[in-house]
CSV table of N, CA, C and O in Angstrom, one decimal:
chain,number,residue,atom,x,y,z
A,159,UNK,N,0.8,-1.2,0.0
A,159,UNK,CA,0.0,0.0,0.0
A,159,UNK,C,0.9,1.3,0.0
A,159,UNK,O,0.6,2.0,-0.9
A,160,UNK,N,1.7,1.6,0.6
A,160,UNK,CA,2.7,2.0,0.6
A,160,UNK,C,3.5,2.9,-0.5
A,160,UNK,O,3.8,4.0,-0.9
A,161,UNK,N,3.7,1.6,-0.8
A,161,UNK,CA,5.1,1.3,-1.9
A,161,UNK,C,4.2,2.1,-3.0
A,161,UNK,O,4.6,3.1,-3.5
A,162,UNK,N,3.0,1.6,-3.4
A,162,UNK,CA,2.4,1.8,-4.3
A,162,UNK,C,1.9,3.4,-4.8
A,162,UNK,O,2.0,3.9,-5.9
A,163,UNK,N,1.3,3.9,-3.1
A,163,UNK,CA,1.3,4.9,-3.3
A,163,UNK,C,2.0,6.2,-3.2
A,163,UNK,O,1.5,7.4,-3.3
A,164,UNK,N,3.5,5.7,-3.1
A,164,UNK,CA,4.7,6.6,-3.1
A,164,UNK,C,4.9,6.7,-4.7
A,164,UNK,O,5.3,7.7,-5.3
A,165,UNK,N,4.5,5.3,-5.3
A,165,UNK,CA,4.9,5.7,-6.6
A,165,UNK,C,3.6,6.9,-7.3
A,165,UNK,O,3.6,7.9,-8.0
A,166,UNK,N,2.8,6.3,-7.0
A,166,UNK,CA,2.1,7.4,-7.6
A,166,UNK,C,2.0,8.9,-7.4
A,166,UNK,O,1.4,9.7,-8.0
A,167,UNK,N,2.8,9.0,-6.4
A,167,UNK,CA,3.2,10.5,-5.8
A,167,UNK,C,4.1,11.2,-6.8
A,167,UNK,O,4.1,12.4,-7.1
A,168,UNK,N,5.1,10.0,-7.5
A,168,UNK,CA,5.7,10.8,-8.5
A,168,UNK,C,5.1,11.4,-9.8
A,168,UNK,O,5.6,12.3,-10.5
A,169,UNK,N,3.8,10.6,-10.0
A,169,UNK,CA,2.9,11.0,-11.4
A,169,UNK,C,2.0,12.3,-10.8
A,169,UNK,O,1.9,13.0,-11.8
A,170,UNK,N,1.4,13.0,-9.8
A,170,UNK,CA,0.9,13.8,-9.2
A,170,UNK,C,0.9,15.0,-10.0
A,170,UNK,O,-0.2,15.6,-10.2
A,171,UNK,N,2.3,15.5,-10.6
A,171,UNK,CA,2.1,16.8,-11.4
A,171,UNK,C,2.2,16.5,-12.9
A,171,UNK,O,2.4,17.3,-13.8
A,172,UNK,N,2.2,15.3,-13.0
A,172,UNK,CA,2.5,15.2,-14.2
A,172,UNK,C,1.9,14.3,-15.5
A,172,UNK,O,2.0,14.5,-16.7
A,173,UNK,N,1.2,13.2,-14.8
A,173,UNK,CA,0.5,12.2,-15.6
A,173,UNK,C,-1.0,11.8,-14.3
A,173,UNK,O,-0.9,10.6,-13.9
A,174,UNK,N,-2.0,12.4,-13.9
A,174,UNK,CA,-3.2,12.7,-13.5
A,174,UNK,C,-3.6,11.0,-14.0
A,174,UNK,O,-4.0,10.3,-13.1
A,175,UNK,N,-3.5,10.5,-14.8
A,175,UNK,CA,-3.9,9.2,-15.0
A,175,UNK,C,-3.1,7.5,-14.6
A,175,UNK,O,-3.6,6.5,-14.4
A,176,UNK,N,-1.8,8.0,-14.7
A,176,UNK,CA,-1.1,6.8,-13.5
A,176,UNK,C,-0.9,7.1,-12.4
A,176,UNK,O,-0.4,6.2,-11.6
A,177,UNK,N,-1.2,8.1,-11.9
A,177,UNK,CA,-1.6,9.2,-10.5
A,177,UNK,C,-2.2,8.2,-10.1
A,177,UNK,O,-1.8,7.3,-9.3
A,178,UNK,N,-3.8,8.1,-10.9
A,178,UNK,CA,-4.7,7.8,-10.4
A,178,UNK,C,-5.0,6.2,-10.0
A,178,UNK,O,-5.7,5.7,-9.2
A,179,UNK,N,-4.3,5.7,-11.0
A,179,UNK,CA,-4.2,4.3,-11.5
A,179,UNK,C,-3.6,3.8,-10.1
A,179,UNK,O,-4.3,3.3,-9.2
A,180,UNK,N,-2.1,4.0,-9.7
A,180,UNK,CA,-1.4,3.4,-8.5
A,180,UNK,C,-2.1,4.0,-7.3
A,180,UNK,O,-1.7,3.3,-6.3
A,181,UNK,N,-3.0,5.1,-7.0
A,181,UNK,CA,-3.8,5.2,-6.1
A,181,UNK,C,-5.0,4.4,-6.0
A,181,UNK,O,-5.4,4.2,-4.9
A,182,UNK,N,-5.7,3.9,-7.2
A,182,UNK,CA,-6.0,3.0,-7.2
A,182,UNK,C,-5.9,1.3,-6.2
A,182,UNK,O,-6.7,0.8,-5.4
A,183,UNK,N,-4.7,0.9,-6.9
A,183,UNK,CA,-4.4,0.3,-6.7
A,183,UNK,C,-3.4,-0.2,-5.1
A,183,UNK,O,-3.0,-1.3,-4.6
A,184,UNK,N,-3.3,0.9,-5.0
A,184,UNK,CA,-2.8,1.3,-3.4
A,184,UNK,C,-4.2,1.1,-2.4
A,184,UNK,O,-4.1,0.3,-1.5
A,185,UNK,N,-5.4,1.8,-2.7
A,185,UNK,CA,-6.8,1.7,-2.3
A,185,UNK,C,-6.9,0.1,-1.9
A,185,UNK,O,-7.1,-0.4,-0.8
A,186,UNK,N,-6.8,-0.3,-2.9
A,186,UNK,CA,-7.2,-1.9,-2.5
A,186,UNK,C,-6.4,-2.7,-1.2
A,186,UNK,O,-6.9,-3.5,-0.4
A,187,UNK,N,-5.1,-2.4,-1.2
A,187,UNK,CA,-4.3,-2.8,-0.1
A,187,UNK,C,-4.9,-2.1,1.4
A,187,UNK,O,-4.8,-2.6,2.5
A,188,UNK,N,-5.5,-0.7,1.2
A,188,UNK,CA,-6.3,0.2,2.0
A,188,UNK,C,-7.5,-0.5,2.5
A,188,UNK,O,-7.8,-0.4,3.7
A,189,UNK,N,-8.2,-1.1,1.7
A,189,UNK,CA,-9.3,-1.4,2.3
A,189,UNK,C,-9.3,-3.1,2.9
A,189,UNK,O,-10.3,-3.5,3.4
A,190,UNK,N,-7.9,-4.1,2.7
A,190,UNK,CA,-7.7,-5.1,2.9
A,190,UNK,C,-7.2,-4.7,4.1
A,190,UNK,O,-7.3,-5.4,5.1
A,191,UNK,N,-6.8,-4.0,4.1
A,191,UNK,CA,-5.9,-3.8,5.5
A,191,UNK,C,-6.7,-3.0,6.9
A,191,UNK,O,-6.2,-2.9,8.0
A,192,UNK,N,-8.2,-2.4,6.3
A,192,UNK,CA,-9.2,-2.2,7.3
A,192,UNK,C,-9.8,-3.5,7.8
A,192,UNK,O,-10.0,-3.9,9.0
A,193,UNK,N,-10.2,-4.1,6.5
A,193,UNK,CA,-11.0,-5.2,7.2
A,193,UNK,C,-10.3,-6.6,7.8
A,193,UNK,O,-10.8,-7.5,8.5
A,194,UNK,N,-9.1,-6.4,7.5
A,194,UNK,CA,-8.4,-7.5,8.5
A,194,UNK,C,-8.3,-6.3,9.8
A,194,UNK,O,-8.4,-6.9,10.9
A,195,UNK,N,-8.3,-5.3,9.8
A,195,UNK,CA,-8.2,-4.6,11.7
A,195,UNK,C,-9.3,-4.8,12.2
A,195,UNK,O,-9.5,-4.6,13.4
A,196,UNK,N,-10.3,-5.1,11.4
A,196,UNK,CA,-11.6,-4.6,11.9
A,196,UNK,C,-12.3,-6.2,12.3
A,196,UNK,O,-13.2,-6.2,13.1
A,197,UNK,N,-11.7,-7.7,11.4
A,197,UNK,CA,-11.5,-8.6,11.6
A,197,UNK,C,-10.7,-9.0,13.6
A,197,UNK,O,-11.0,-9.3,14.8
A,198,UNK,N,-9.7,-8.7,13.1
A,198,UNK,CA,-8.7,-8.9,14.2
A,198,UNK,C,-9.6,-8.5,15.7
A,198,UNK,O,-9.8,-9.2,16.6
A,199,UNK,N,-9.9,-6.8,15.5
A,199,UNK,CA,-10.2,-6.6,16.8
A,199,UNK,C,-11.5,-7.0,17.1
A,199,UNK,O,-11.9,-6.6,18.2
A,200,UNK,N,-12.4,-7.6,16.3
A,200,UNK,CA,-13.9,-8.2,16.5
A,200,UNK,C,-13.6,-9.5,17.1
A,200,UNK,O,-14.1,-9.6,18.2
A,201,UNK,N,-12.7,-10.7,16.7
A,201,UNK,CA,-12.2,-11.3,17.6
A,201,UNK,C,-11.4,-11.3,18.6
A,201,UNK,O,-11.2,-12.2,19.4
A,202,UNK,N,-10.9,-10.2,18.6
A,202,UNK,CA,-10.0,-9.9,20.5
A,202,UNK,C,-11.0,-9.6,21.6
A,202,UNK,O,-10.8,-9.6,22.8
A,203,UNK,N,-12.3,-9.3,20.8
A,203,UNK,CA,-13.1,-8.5,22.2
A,203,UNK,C,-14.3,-10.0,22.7
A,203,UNK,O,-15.3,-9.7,23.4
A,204,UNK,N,-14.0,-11.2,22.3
A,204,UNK,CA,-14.6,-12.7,22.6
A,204,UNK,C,-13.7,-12.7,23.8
A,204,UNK,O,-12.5,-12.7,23.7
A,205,UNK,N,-14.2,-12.6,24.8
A,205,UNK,CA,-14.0,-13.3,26.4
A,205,UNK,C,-13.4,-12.6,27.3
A,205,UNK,O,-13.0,-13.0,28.4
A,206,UNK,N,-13.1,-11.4,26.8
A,206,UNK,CA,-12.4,-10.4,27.7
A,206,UNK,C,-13.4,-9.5,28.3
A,206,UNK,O,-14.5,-9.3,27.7
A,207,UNK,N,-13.2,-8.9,29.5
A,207,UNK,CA,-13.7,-7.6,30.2
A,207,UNK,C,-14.4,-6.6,29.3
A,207,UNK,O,-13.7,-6.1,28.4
A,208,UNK,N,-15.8,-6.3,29.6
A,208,UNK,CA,-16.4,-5.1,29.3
A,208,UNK,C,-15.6,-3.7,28.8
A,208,UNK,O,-15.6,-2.9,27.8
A,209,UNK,N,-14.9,-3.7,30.1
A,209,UNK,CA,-14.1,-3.1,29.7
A,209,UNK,C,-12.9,-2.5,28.7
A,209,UNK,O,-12.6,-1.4,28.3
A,210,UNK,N,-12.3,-3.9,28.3
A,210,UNK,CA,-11.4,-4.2,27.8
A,210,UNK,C,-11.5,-3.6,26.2
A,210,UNK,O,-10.8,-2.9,25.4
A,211,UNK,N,-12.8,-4.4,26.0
A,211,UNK,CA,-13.7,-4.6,24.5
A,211,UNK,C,-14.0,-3.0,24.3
A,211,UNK,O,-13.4,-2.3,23.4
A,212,UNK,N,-14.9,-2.4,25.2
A,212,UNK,CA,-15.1,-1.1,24.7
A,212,UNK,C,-13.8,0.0,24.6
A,212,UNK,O,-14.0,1.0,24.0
A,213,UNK,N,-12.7,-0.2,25.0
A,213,UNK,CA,-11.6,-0.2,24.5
A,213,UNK,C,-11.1,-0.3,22.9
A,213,UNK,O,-10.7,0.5,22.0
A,214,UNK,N,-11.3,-1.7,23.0
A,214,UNK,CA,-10.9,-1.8,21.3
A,214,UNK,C,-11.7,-1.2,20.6
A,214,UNK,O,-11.2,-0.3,19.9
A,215,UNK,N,-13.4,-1.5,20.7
A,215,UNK,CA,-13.9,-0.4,20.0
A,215,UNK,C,-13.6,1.2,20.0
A,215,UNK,O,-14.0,2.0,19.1
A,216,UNK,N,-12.9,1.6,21.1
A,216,UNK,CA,-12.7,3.3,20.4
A,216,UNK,C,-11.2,2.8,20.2
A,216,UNK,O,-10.7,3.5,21.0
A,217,UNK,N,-10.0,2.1,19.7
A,217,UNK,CA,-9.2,2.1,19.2
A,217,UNK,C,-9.7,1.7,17.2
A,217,UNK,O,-9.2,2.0,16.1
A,218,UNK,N,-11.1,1.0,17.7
A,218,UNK,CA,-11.1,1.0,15.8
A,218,UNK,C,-11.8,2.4,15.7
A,218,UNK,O,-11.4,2.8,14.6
A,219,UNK,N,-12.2,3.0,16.1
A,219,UNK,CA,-12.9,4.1,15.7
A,219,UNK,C,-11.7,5.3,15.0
A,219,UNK,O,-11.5,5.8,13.9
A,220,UNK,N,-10.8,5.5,17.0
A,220,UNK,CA,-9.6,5.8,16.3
A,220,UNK,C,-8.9,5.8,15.0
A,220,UNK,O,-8.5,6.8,14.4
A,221,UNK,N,-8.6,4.1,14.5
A,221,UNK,CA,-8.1,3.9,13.9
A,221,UNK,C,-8.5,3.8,12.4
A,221,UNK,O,-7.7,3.5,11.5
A,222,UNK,N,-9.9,4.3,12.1
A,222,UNK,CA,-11.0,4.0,11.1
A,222,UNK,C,-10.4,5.6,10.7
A,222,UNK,O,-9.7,5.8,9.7
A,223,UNK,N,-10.7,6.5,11.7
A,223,UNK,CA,-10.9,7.5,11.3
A,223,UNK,C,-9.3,8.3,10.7
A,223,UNK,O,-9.1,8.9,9.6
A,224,UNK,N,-8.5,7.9,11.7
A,224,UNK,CA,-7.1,8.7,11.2
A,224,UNK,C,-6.7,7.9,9.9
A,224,UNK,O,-6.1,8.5,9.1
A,225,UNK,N,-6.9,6.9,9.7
A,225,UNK,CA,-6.8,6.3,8.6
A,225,UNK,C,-7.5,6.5,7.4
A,225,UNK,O,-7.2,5.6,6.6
A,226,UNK,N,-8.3,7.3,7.1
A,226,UNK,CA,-8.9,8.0,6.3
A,226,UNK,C,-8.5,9.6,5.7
A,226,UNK,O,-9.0,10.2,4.8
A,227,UNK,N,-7.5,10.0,6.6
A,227,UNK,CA,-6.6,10.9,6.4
A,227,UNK,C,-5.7,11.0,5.5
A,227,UNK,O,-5.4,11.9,4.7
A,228,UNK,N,-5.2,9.3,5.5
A,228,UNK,CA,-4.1,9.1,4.3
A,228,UNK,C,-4.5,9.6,2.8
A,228,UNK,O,-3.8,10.5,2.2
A,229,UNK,N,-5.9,8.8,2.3
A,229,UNK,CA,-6.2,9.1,1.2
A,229,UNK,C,-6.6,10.4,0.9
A,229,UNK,O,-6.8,10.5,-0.3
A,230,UNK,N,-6.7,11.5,1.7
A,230,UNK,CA,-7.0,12.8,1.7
A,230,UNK,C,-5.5,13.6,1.0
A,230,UNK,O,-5.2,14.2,0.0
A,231,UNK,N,-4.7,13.1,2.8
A,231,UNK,CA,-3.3,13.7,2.1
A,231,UNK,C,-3.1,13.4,0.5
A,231,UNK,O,-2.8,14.3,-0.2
A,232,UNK,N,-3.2,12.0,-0.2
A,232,UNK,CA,-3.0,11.6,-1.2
A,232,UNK,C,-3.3,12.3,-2.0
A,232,UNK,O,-2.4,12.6,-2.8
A,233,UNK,N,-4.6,13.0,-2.1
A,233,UNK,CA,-5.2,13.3,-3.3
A,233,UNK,C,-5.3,15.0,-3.0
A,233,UNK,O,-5.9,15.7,-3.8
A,234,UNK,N,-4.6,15.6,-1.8
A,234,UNK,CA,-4.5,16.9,-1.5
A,234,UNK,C,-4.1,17.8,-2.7
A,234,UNK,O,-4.5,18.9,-2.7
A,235,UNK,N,-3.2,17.2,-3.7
A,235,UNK,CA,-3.0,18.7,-4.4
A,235,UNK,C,-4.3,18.5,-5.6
A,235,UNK,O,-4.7,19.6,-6.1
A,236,UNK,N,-4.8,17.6,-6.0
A,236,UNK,CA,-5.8,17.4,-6.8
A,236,UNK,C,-7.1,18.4,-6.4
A,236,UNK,O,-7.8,19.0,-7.2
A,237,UNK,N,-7.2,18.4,-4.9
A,237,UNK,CA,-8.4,18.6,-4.8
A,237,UNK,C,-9.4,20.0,-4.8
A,237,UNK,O,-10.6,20.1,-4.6
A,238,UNK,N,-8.5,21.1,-5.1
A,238,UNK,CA,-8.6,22.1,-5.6
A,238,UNK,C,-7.8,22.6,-6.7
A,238,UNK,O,-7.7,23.8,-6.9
A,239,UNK,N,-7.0,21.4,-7.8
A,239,UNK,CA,-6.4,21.5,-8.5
A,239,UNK,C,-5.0,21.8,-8.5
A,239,UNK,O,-4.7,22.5,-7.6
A,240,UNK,N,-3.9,21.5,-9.4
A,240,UNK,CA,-2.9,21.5,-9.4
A,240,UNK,C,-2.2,23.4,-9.6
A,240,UNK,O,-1.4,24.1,-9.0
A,241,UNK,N,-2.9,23.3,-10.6
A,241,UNK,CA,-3.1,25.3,-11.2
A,241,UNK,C,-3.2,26.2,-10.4
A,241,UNK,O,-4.2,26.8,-10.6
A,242,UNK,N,-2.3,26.6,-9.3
A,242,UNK,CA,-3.0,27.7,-8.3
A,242,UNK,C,-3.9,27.4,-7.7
A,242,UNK,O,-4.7,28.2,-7.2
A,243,UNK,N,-4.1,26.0,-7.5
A,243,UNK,CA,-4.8,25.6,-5.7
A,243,UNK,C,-3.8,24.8,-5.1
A,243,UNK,O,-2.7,25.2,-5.5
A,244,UNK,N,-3.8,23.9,-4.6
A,244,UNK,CA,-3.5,23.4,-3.3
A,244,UNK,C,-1.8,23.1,-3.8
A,244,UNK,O,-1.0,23.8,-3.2
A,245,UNK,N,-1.5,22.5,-4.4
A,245,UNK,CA,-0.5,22.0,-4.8
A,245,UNK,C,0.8,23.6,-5.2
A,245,UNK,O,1.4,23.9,-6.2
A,246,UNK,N,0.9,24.1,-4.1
A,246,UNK,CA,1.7,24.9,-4.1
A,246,UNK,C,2.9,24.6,-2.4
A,246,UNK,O,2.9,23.4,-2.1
A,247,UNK,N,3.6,25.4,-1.7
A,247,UNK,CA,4.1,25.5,-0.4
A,247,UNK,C,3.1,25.1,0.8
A,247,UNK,O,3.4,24.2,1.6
A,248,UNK,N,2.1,25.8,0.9
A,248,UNK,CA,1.0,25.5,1.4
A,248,UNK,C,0.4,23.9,1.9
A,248,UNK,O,0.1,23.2,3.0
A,249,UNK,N,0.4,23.8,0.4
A,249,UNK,CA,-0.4,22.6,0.2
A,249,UNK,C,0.7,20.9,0.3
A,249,UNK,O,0.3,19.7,0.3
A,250,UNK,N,2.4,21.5,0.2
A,250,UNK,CA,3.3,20.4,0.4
A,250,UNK,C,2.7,20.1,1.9
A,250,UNK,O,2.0,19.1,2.3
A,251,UNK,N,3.1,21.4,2.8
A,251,UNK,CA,2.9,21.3,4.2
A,251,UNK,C,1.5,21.1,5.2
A,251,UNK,O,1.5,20.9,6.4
A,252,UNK,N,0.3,21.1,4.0
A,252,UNK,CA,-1.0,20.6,4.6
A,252,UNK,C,-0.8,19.0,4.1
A,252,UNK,O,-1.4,18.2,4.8
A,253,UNK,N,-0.2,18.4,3.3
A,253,UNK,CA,0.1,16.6,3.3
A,253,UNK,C,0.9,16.3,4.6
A,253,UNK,O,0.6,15.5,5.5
A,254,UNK,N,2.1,17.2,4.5
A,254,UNK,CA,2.9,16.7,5.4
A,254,UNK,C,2.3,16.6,6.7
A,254,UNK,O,2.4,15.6,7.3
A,255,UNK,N,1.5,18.0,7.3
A,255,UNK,CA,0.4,17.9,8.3
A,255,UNK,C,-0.3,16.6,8.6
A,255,UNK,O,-0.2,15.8,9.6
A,256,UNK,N,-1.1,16.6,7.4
A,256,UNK,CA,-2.1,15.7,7.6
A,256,UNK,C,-1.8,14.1,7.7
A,256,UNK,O,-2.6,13.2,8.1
A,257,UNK,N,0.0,13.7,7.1
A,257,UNK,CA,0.4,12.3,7.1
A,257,UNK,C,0.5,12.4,8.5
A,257,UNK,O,0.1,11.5,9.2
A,258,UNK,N,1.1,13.6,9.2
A,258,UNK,CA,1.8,13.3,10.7
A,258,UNK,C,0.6,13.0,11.6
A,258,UNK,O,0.5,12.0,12.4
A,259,UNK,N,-0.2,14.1,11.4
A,259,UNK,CA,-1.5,13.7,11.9
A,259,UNK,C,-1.9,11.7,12.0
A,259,UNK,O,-1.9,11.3,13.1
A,260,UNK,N,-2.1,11.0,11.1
A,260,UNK,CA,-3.0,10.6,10.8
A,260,UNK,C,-1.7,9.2,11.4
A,260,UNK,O,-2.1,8.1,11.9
A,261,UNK,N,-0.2,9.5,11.3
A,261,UNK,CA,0.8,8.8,12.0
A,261,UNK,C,0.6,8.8,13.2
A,261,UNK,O,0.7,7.8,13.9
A,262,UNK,N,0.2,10.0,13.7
A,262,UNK,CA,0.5,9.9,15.4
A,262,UNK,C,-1.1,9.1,16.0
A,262,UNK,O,-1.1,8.1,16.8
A,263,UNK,N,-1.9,9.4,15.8
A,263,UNK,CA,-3.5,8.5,15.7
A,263,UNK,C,-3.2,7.5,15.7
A,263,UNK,O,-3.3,6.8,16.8
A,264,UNK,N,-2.6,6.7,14.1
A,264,UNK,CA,-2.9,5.5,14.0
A,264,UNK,C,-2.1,4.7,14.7
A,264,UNK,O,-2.4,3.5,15.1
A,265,UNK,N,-0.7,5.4,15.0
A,265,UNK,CA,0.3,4.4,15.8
A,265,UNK,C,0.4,4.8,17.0
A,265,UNK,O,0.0,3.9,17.8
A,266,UNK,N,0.7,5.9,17.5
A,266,UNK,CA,0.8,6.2,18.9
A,266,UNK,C,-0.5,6.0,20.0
A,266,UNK,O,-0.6,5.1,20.8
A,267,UNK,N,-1.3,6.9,19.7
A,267,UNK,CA,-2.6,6.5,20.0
A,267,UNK,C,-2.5,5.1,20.7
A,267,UNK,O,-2.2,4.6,21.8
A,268,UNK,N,-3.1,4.6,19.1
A,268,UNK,CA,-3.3,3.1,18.9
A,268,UNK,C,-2.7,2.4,19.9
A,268,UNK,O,-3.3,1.6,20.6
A,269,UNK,N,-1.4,2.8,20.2
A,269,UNK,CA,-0.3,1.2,20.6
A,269,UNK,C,-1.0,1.9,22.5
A,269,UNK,O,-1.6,1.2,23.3
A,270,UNK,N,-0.8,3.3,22.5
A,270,UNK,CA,-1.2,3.7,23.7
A,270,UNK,C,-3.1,2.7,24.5
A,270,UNK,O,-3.4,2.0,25.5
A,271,UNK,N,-3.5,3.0,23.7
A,271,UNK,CA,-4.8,2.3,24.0
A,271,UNK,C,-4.6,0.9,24.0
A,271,UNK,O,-5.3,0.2,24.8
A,272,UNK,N,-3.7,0.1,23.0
A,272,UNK,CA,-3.6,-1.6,23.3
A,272,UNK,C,-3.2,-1.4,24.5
A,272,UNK,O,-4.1,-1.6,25.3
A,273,UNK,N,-1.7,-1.1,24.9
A,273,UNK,CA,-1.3,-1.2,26.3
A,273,UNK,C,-2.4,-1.1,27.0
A,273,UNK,O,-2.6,-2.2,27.6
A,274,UNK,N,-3.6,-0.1,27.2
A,274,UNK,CA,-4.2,-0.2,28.5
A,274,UNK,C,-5.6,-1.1,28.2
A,274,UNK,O,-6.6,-1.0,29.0
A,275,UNK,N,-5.7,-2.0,27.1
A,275,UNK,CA,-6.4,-3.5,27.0
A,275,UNK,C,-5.3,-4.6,28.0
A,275,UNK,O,-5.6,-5.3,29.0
A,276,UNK,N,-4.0,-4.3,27.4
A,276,UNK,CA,-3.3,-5.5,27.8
A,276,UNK,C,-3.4,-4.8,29.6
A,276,UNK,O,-3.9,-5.7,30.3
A,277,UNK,N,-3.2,-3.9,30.1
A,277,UNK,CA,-3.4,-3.8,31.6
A,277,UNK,C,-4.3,-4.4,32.0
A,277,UNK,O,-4.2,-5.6,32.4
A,278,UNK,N,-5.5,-3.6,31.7
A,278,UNK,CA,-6.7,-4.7,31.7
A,278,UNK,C,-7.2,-5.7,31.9
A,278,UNK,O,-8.2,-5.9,32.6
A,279,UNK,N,-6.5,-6.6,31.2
A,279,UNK,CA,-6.4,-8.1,30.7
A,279,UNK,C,-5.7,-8.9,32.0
A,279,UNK,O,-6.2,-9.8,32.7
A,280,UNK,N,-4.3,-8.1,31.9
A,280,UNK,CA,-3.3,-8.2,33.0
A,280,UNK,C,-4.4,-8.4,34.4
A,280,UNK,O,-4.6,-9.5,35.0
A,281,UNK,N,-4.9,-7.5,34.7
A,281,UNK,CA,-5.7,-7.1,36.0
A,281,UNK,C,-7.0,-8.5,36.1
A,281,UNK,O,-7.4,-9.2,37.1
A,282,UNK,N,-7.3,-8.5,35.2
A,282,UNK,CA,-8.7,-9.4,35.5
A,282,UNK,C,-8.0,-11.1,35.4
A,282,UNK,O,-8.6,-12.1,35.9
A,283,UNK,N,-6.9,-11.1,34.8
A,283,UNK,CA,-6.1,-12.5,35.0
A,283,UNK,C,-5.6,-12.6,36.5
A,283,UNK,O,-5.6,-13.6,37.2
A,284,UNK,N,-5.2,-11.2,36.9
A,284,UNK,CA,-4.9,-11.5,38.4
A,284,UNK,C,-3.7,-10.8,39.2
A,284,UNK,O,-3.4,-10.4,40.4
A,285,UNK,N,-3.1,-10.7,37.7
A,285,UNK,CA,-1.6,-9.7,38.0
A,285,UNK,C,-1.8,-8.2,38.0
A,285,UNK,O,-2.3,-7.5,37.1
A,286,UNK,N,-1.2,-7.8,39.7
A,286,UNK,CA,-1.9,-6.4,39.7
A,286,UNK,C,-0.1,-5.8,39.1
A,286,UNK,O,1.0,-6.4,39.1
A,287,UNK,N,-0.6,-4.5,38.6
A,287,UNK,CA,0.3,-3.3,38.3
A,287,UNK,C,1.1,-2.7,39.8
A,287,UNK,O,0.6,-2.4,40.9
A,288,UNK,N,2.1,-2.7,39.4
A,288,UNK,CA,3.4,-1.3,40.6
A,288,UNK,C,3.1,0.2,39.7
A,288,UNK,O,3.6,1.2,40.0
């Protein structure tokens, strides 16, 4: 997903149609990669604490939402045009914004909220926290 859509970053000002194509095709790694999270944490929340579960659910919410950032940044200079809209100084530094954004959500966040499932977990198995 990645790889794919770095390459199409290079077509951005210059070919609008393999732009679109490797974004494309980046998309699909995008949306395989939601529904295995959204897989994954639907089975972690079987047999754990109330607690725990409503947890994971606002880490997918979290993770739904900052992850929908990406394809924004993606298509940021397109979306008021390349000609004197977005795709100027501005508009390098509203992607770069919006990847950091959408990095610190989906990983930091994220790993922050697993830890306090795994506490959680930790606590109702029996092992208390120092």
């Amino acid at each position: 997903m990645i790889i794919t859509g770095y390459i199409g970053q290079f077509y951005e000002v210059t070919d609008f149609v393999t732009f679109a194509v490797w974004g494309a095709i980046s998309t699909v790694f995008f949306i395989h990669i939601l529904y295995l999270m959204k897989k994954v944490i639907n089975e972690g929340k079987e047999g754990i604490p109330v607690k725990a579960q409503q947890t994971l659910n606002t880490i997918w919410v979290i993770f739904l939402i900052s992850w929908m950032l990406y394809p924004g940044a993606y298509l940021m200079p397109h979306l008021m045009g390349i000609e004197g809209g977005f795709f100027n100084e501005s508009g390098v530094v509203a992607r770069q914004i919006t990847y950091t954004t959408a990095d610190v959500f989906s990983k930091v966040i994220y790993g922050v909220l697993l830890a306090n499932v795994a506490e959680i977990l930790s606590k109702h198995e029996g092992y208390k926290s120092e």
